[in-house]
Structures are given as structure tokens and as C-alpha cells.
Coordinates of C-alpha atoms and ligand atoms in Angstrom, one line a residue:
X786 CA -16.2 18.3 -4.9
X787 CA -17.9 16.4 -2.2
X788 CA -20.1 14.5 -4.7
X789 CA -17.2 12.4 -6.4
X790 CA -18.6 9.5 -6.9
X791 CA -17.0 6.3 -7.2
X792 CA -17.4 3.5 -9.9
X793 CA -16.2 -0.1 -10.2
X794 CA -13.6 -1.3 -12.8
X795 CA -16.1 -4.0 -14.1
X796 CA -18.5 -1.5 -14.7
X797 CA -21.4 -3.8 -13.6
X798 CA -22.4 -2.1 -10.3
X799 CA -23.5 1.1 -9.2
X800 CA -21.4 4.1 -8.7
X801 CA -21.6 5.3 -5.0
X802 CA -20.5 7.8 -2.5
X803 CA -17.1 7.0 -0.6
X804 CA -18.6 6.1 2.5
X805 CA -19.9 3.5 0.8
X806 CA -17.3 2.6 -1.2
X807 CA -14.6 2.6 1.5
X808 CA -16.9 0.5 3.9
X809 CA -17.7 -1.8 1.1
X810 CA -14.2 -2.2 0.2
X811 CA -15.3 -4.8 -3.1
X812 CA -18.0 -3.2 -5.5
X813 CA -20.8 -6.0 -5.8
X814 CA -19.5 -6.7 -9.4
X815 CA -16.3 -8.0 -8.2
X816 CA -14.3 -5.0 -9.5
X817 CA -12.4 -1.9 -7.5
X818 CA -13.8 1.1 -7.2
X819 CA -12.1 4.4 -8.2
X820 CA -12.8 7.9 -8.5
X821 CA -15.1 9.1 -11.3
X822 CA -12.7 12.8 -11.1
X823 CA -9.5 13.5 -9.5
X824 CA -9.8 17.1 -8.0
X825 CA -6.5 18.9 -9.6
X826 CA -4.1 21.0 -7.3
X827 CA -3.3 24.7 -8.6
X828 CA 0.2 25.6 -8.9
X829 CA -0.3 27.7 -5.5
X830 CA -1.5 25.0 -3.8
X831 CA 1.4 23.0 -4.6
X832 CA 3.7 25.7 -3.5
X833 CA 1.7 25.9 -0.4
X834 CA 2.7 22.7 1.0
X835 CA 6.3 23.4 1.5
X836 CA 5.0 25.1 4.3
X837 CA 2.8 22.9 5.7
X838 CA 3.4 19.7 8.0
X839 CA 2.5 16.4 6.9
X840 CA -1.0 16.0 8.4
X841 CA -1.4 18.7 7.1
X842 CA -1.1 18.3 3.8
X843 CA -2.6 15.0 4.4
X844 CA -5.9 16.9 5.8
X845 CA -5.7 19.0 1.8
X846 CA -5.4 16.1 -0.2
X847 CA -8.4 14.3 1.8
X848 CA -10.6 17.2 1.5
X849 CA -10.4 17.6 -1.9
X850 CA -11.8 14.2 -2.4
X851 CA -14.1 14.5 0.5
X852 CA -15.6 17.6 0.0
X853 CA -17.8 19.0 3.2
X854 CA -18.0 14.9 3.6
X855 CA -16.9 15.5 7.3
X856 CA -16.6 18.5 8.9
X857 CA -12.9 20.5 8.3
X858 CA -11.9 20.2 12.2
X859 CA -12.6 16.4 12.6
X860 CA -11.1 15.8 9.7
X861 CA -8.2 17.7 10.7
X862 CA -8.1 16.1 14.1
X863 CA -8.3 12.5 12.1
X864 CA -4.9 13.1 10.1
X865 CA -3.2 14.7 13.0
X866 CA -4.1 11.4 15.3
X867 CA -3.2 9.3 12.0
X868 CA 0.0 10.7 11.3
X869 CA 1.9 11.8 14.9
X870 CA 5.3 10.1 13.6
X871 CA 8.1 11.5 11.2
X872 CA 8.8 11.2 7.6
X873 CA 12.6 11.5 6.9
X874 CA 13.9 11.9 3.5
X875 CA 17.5 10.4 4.1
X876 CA 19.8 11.5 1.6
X877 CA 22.0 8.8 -0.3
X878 CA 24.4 11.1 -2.5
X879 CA 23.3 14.0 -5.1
X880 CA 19.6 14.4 -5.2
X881 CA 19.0 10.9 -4.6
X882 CA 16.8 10.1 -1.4
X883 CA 15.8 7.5 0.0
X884 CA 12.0 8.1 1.7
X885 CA 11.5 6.1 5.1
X886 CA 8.0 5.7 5.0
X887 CA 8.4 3.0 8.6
X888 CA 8.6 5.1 11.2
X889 CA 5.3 4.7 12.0
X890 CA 3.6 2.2 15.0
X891 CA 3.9 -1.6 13.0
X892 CA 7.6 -0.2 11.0
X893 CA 5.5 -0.2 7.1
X894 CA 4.7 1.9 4.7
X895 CA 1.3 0.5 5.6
X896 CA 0.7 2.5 8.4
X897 CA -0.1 5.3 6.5
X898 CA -2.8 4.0 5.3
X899 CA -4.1 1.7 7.6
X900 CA -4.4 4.2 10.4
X901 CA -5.9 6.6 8.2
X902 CA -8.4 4.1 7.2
X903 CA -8.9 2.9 10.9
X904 CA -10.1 6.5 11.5
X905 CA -12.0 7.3 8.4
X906 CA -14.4 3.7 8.7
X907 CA -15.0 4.1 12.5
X908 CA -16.1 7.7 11.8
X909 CA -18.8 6.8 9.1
X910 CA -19.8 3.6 11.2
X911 CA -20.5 5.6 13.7
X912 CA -22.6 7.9 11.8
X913 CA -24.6 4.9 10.3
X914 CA -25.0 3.2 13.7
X915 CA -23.1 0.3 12.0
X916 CA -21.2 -3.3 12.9
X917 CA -18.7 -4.3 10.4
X918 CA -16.1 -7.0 10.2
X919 CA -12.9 -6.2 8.3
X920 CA -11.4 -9.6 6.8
X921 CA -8.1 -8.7 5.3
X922 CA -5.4 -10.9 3.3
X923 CA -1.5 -10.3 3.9
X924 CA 1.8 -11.6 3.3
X925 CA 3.0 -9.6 6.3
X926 CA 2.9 -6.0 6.7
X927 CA -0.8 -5.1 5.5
X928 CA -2.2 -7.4 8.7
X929 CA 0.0 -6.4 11.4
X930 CA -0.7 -2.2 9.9
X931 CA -4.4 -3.3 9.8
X932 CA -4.6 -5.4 12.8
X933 CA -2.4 -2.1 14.8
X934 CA -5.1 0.3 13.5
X935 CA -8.2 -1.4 13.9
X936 CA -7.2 -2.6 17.3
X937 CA -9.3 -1.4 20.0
X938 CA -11.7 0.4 18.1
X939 CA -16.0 -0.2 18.5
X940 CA -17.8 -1.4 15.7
X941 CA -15.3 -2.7 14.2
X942 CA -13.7 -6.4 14.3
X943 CA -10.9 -7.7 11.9
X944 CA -9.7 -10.9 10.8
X945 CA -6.3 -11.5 9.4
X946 CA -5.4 -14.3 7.2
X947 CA -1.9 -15.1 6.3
X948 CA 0.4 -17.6 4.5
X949 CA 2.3 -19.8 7.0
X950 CA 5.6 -20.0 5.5
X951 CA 5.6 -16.3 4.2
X952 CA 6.4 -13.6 7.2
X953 CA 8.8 -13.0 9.6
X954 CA 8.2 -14.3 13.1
X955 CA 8.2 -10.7 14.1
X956 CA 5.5 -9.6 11.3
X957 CA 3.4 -12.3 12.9
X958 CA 4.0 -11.1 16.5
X959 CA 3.1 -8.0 15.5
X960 CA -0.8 -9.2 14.6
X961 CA -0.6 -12.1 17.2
X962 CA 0.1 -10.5 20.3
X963 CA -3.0 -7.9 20.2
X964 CA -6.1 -10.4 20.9
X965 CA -9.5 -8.3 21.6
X966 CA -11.4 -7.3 18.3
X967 CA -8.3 -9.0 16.2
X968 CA -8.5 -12.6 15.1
X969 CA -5.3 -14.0 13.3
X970 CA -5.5 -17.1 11.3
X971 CA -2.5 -19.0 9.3
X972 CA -3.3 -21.1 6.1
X973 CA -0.5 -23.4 5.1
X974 CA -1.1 -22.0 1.6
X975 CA 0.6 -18.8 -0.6
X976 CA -0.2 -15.1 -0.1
X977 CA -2.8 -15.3 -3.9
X978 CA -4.8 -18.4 -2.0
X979 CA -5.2 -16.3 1.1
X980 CA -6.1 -13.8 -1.0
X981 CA -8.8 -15.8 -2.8
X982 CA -10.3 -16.8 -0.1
X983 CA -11.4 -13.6 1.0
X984 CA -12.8 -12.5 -2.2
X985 CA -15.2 -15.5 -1.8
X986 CA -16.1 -14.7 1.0
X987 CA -16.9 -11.5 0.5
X988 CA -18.8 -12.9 -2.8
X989 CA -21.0 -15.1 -0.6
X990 CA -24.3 -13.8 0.1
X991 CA -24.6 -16.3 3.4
X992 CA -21.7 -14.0 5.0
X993 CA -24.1 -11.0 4.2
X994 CA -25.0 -11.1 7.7
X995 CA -21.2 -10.5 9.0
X996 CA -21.1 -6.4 7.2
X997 CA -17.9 -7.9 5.6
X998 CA -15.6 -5.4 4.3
X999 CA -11.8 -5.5 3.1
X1000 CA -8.8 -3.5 4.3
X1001 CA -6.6 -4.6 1.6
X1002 CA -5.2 -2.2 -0.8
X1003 CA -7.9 -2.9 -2.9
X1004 CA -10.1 -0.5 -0.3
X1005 CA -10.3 3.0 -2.1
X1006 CA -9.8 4.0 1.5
X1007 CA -6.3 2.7 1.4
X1008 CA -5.3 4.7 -1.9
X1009 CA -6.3 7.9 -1.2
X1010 CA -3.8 8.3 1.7
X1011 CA -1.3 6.6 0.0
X1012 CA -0.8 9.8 -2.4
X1013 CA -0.1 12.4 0.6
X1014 CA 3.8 11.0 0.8
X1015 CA 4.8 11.8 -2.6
X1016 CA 3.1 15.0 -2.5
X1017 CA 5.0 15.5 0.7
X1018 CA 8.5 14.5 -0.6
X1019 CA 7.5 16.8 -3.8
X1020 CA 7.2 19.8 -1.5
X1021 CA 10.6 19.0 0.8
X1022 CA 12.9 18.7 -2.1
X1023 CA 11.5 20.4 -5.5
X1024 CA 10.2 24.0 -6.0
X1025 CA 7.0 23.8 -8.5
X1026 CA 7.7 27.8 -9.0
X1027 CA 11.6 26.5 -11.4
X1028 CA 9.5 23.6 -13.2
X1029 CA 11.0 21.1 -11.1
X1030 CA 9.8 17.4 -12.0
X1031 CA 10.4 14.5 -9.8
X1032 CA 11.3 10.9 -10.5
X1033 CA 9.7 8.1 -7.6
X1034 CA 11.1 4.6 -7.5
X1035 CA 8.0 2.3 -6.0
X1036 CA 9.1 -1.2 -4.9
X1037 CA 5.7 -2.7 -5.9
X1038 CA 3.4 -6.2 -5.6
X1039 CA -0.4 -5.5 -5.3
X1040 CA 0.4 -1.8 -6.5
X1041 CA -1.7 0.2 -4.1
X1042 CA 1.3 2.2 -3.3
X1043 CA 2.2 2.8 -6.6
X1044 CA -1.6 3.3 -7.0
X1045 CA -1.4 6.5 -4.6
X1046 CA 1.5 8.2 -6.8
X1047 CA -0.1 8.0 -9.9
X1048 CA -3.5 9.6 -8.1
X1049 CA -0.8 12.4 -7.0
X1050 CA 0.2 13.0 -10.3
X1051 CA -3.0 13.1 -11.8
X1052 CA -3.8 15.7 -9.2
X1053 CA -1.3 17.8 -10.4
X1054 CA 2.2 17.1 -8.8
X1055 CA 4.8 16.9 -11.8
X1056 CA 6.4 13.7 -11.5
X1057 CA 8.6 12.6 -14.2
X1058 CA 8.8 9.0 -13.9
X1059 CA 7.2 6.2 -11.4
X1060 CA 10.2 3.4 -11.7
X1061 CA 8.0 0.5 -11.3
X1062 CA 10.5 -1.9 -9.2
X1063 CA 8.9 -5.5 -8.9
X1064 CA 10.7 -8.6 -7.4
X1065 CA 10.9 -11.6 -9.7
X1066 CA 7.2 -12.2 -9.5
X1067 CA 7.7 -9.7 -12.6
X1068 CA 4.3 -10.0 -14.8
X1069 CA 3.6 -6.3 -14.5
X1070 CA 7.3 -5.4 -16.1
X1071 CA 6.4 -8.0 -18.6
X1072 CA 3.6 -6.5 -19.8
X1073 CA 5.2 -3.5 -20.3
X1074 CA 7.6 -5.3 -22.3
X1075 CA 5.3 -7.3 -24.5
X1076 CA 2.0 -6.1 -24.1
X1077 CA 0.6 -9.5 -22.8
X1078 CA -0.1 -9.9 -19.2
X1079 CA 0.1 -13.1 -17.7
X1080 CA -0.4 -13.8 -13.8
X1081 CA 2.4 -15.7 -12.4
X1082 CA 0.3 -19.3 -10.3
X1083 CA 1.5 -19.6 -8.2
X1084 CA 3.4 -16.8 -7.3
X1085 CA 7.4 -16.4 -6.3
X1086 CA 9.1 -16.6 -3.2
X1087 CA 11.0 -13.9 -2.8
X1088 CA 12.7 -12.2 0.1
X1089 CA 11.0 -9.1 -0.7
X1090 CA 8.0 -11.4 0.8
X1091 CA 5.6 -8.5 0.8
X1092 CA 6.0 -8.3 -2.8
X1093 CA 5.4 -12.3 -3.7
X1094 CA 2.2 -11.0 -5.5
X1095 CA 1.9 -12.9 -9.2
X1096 CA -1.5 -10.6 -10.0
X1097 CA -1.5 -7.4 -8.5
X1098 CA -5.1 -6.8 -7.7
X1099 CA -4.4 -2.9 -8.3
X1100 CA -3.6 -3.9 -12.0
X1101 CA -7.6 -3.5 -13.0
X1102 CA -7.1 0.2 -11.4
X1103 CA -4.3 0.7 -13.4
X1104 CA -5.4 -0.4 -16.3
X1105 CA -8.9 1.4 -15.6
X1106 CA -6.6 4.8 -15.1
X1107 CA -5.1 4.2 -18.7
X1108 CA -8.5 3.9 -20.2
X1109 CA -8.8 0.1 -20.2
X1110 CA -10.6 -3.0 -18.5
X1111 CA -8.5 -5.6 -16.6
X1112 CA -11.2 -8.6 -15.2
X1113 CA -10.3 -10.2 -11.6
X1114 CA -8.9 -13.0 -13.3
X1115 CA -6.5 -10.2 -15.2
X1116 CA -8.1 -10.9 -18.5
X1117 CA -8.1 -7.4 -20.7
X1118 CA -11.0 -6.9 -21.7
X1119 CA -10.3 -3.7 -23.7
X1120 CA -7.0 -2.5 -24.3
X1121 CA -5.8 0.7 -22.1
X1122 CA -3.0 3.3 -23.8
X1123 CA 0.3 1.3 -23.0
X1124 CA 2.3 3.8 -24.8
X1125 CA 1.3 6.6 -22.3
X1126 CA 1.9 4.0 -19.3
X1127 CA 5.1 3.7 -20.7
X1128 CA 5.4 7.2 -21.1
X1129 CA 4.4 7.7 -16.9
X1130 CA 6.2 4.5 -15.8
X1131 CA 9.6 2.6 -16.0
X1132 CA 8.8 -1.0 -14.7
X1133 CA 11.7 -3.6 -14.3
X1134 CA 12.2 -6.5 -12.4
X1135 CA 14.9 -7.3 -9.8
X1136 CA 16.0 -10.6 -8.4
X1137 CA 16.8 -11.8 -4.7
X1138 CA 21.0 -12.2 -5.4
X1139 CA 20.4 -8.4 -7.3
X1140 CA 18.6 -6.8 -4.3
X1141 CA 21.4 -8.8 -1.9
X1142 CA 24.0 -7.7 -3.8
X1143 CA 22.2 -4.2 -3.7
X1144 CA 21.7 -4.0 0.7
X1145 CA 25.7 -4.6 0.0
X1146 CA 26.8 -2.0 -2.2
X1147 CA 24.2 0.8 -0.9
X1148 CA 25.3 -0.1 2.8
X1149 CA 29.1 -0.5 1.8
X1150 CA 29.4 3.0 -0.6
X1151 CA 27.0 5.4 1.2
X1152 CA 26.2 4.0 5.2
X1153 CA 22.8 3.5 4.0
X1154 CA 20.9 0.6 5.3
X1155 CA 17.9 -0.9 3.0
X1156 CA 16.3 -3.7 3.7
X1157 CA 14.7 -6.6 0.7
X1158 CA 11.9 -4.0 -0.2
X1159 CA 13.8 -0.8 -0.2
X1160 CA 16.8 -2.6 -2.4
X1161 CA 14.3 -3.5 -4.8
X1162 CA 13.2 -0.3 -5.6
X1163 CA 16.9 1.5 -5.0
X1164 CA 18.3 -1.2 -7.9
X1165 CA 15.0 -0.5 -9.9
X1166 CA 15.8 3.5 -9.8
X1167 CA 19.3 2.8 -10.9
X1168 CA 18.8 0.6 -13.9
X1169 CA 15.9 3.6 -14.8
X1170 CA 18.8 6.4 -14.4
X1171 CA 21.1 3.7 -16.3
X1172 CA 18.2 3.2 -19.2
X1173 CA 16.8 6.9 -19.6
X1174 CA 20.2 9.1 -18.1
X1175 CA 18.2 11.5 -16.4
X1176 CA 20.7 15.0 -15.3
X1177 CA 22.7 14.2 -13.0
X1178 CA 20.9 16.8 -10.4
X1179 CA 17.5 15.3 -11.2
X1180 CA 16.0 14.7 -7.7
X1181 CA 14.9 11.0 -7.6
X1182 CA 13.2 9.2 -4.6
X1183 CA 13.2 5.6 -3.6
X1184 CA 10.7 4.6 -1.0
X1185 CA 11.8 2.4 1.5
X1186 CA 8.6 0.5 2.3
X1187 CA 9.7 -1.4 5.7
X1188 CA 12.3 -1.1 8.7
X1189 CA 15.6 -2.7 8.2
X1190 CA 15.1 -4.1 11.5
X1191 CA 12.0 -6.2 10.4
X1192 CA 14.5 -8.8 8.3
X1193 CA 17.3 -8.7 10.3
X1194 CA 18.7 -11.8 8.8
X1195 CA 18.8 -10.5 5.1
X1196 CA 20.5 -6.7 6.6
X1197 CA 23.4 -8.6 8.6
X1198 CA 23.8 -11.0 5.9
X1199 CA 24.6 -8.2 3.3
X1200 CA 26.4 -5.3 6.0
X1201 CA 27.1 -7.1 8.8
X1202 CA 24.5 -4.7 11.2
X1203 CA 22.4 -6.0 13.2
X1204 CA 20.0 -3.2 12.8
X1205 CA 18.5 -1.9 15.8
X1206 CA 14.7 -2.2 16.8
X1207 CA 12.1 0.6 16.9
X1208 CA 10.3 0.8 20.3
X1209 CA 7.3 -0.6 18.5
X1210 CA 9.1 -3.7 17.5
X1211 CA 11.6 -4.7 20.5
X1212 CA 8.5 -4.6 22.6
X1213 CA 7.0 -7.8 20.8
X1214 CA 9.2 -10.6 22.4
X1215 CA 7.6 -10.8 25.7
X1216 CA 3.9 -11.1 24.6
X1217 CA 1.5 -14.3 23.9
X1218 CA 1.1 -14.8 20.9
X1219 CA -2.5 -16.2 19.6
X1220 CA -4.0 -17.5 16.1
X1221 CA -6.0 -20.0 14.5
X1222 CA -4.6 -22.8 12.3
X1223 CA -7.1 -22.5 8.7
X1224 CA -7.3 -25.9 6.8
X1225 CA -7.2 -25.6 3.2
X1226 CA -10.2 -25.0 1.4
X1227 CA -12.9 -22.4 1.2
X1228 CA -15.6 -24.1 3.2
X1229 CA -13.5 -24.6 6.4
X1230 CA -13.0 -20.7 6.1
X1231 CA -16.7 -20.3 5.9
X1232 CA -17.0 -22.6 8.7
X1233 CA -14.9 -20.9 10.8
X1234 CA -15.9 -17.8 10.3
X1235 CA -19.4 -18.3 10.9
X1236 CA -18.3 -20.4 14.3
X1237 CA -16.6 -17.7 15.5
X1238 CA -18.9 -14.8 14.4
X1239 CA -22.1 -16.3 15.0
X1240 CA -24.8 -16.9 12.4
Ligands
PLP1198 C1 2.9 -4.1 0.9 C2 4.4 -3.9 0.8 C3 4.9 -3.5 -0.4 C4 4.1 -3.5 -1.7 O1 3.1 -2.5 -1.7 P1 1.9 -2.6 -2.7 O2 1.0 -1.5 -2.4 O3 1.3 -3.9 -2.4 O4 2.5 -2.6 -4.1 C5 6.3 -3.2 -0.4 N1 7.0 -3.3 0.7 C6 6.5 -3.6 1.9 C7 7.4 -3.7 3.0 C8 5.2 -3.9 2.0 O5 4.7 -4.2 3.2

């Protein structure tokens, strides 16, 4: 299976190898690149992973994309490096879990991918005696996970932009404390503008020079990892051998996680339902509803702020999945099968008082402590067992995408705890931070960028 090759969503460019796509990150057309097969698991295979540690099963799911790609025992030592931290499944009552994916060095989901990434890029740069600088958009948790993985690895440098207003002081320590090969810079501007300014960037052929390449969850590298925790959770709780289906609530806003789940399923793993959870910036449950799509300029504020995303940039995947074409601009350009997305997916929308009211009632009935992210997709799992009444023993996930401790406000608002920091975290406090101040508009980036990067 090694020659999967990967095409873009516009169709307008060349398919290529994933090398290239994961170190191109954009196709040149503008469009994502996806996979042109998805290798399918046996039933045995499934079965297998029940006994098999995460890595490991990581290692699997990789090399059935990759092929002979790179060599079984560095690609083996690549997940074991990437994944050295646990994965609890914390059970909330019944069959109902809640998955912790932020145990791991920045407290986000993101970790999973990014350090998976981190390893994957430096290993092919390497190869291809090869510079590169990753320029990378975030409303929080994607550019500290980046920045965290990136940092202190050769050939590669990376450059973070966020939104001002829109993380936590402690999400910004987390990328502003590492200095080396990690530039941060703030724009007093929304996630979607930070966002746009690295596509144009990355759509100028005067940055050519720089090797530009994206570690947002538009990078196929990104996705592929991102379906190794519901595979996982799959083989912890169900038994493929009895039929057992599984139902995943996914608190979503650029919808790479939700991305990697639907890449599992199409590999094989029976899942029963993706509960699409979205904070109010709610265009994707809207489509879903009406069949129009409509981007949401700007975008929410939320206090799910890693969610404030008004057009997931996922979508054209998505839609590309379903047999359609989305544009960048999320025009449709042909129409994909909405009833079977409907079939595959719940999507709803839940509000800030709803996912306060929701740390509250989880926190006060079963000592569980969610934070904004985590409460958006617990509510979004209940209104889908509310809508569709699964049986009652139906084993249903809800990923919890961030630490509690990482909006400490919001989780002693609701319970009254002051949740406690993870090593990682209560380290931050006594480091310098360091970033740049962006003005607005796309030539000062340019400017910058080639200032600091020489041209
Ligand atoms: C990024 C992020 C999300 C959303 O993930 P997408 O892949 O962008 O849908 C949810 N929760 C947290 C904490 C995040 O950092």
C-alpha cells in the first residue's frame, strides 16, 4: 500500500506521494490533500489491538498508509518517542466515557498529532537534505502542540501566529516561553484573519524561497494520527468478535479531529455515530439542517475558544469524503451525499451558558471535571442519545480535547475546583516570555517574515 497517493480537494494539482504532501502541507491549487484509498482493517486486525499498547497501534494504522515508506523499526521507534504518555478512558456512568486525550506534554488533544508530525517531517527532511519553515495559525492549542513538537529539532523552524484577545495566558506561555527555532507573533485580529494570512502566504511565490509549509490540521500529516485514538478507545471498551458499534462525541471547529474518526471508520472500525458537537459558531450543524452552508465572518467568541472557527477548513475534506467539492471560500461546487453524512454524523450546536451549565451538572452528578471543550461535546452526546435513544448499554465516548486546568476560571466558576496543573503546565510561570506584535494587514506579515528569515 505504500504507493497511496494523495490528491487535492480542488482537483487542480497533481496527486503526490505523502512526503510530499505532508511537507507541502497546502496542494498548489489551494485545496487539502487526502488519500486516493483508505487501506481497510480485517476483522482480526481489529481484534488484535485489544492487545496491543497505543504506539502500537499507532505504528499499524501508520503503516498501512505508509507502506515500506520508512523502514518498520524507525517507524516503530517514531510512535513510541511520540506517544510515551497515557490515554485514560474515565468512566462517567453506564458505558459512557469520557476520553482524556491531554495528558500529553502542552495538556491538547493536539499533541497527538503534532508530535507525531514533528517526527514524521524531520525524518523525510532529513532524507531530502531539506530546510523548511512551518508557519502555523492557532486560536490556542494547535501553536503551543506545534511550537512543543517542533521545538528543538534541525531543519526545521516554525512560526506561530495567534489572535491577541483569543487564548489563555497560559496557552500563550506555553509557545512564548520556548525561544530557539520558535517565533511567536500576536495579531490584534480573529483566529479566521490569522488564518488567512497564512494561506497567502503560503500562496506567494516571493516566500518560495522560505520552504513554507503548514502544521495546521489542514496538513494530511496531522489527520492520519488523529484516527489511532478512536481505534484505541474501540479496542478498550468494544469487542468487534459480538458486533459491537461505537458512538464518538467530537467537540469540533476546524474538524481535523473529527477528520481522523471518520478516516478510522472508513478503515474499518464500526462506529455508529460521530456526534458532531460545535460551539455557537454552528455553520457546520446548519448545514446539516438545511443543506446550505454558510461561513459565519467573522466568527463567534466562545469560551470553547479553540473552537471559534466560522469555516472549518476540514469542511472541503469532508465534503470531498462524501463525494462532493467544497472551494476555500466554502462554495459547493458539486453537491456530496448529505443523506449518508447524516446517516454517519449527528451535528448540533451548543451555547456558552449550555456548556456552563453542563461543567456544572457533569461535575455536580458524577465528580467529573470537563472543561469548555469537553462540555461541548459531553452536551452534544446527550442531546444525540436524547434525539436517536440509543440502548441504554450502548458504549458512547466523548473526547475531552483539553486539560481542565488550562481554563481554570470557566472550571471553578461552574464546580468550585480549582483544578490542579500537570507538571507540564505549573512549570510555565517562572519563564520569559517572548513574541512579536503583527500589524494588521498582509504586507507587514510578508515584511516581517522576510526580515526575520532573510531573503
Ligand atoms: C483544536 C481544538 C479543538 C477542535 O479540534 P478541530 O480538529 O479543530 O476540530 C477542540 N478542543 C480543543 C481543546 C482544541 O485545541
Amino acid at each position: 500500500m505504500s504507493d497511496i497517493k494523495y490528491y487535492s480537494t480542488n482537483l487542480k494539482a497533481e496527486k503526490v506521494s505523502f512526503s510530499e504532501a505532508l511537507l507541502k502541507g497546502l496542494a498548489p491549487d489551494g485545496g487539502l490533500y487526502m488519500p486516493e484509498q483508505i487501506p481497510r482493517f480485517s476483522k482480526d486486525e481489529i481484534a488484535s489491538f485489544s492487545k496491543k499498547e497505543y504506539h502500537e497501534i499507532a505504528f499499524f494504522v501508520l503503516q498501512k498508509f505508509l507502506g515500506e515508506t520508512i523502514p518498520s523499526t524507525e517507524l516503530a521507534g517514531m510512535t513510541k518517542q511520540a506517544y510515551n504518555f497515557d490515554v485514560p478512558l474515565e468512566k462517567v456512568y453506564d458505558n459512557k466515557y469520557v476520553m482524556r486525550l491531554d495528558q500529553g506534554p502542552t495538556a491538547s488533544f493536539k499533541d497527538f498529532a503534532a508530535r507525531m508530525m514533528g517526527q514524521l517531517m524531520q525524518y523525510f527532511l532529513k532524507q531530502e537534505h531539506r530546510n523548511m519553515l512551518i508557519l502555523t495559525a492557532t486560536s490556542g492549542d494547535t501553536g503551543s502542540a506545534m511550537a512543543n513538537a517542533f521545538y528543538g529539532l534541525r531543519n526545521i523552524n516554525i512560526a506561530v501566529l495567534f489572535p491577541e484577545n483569543e487564548v489563555t495566558p497560559r496557552q500563550r506561555k506555553q509557545m512564548t516561553t520556548l525561544h530557539e527555532n520558535v517565533q511567536i507573533l500576536s495579531l490584534d485580529g480573529k483566529f479566521d484573519d490569522c488564518q488567512a494570512l497564512v494561506k497567502q502566504a503560503f500562496n506567494d511565490p516571493e516566500l518560495d524561497y522560505l520552504n513554507l509549509s503548514s502544521a495546521n490540521s489542514i496538513n494530511i500529516g496531522r489527520l492520519l494520527p488523529q484516527s489511532v485514538y478512536y481505534i484505541y478507545a474501540y479496542s478498550r471498551l468494544c469487542d468487534i468478535e459480538k458486533g459491537d458499534e461505537i458512538v464518538f462525541s467530537v467537540p469540533s471547529g476546524n474538524f481535523g479531529d473529527l477528520m481522523g474518526g471518520l478516516l478510522a471508520m472508513k478503515m474499518g472500525l464500526p462506529v455508529k455515530k460521530f456526534v458532531v458537537s460545535t460551539n455557537a459558531n454552528d455553520e457546520v450543524p446548519v448545514y446539516f439542517a438545511t443543506g446550505n452552508y454558510k461561513t459565519i465572518v467573522p466568527s463567534e467568541n466562545c469560551i470553547s475558544s479553540a473552537m471559534n472557527v466560522g469555516h472549518p477548513s476540514n469542511m472541503a475534506r469532508i465534503v470531498a469524503l462524501y463525494g462532493g467539492i467544497m472551494n476555500a471560500d466554502g462554495e459547493i461546487l458539486k453537491k456530496p451525499d448529505l443523506e449518508k453524512m447524516k446517516e454517519d454524523m449527528f451535528a448540533t450546536s451548543v451555547d456558552d451558558s449550555i456548556t456552563r451549565e453542563t461543567i456544572k451538572r457533569v461535575y455536580d452528578r458524577h465528580k467529573v471535571i470537563l472543561e469548555p471543550h469537553g462540555a461541548v461535546g459531553w452536551e452534544g452526546l446527550r442531546q444525540f442519545m436524547n434525539c436517536e435513544k440509543p440502548t441504554e448499554n450502548q458504549v458512547c465516548v466523548s473526547l475531552e480535547t483539553a486539560h481542565p486546568a488550562k481554563f481554570p476560571e470557566e472550571v471553578e466558576l461552574a464546580t468550585g475546583i480549582d483544578p490542579e496543573l500537570p507538571v507540564s503546565l505549573s512549570k510555565l510561570d517562572d519563564k520569559e516570555e517572548q513574541f512579536d506584535k503583527l500589524e494588521s494587514g498582509y504586507e507587514n506579515f510578508k515584511i516581517y517574515l522576510k526580515s526575520k528569515y532573510g531573503a
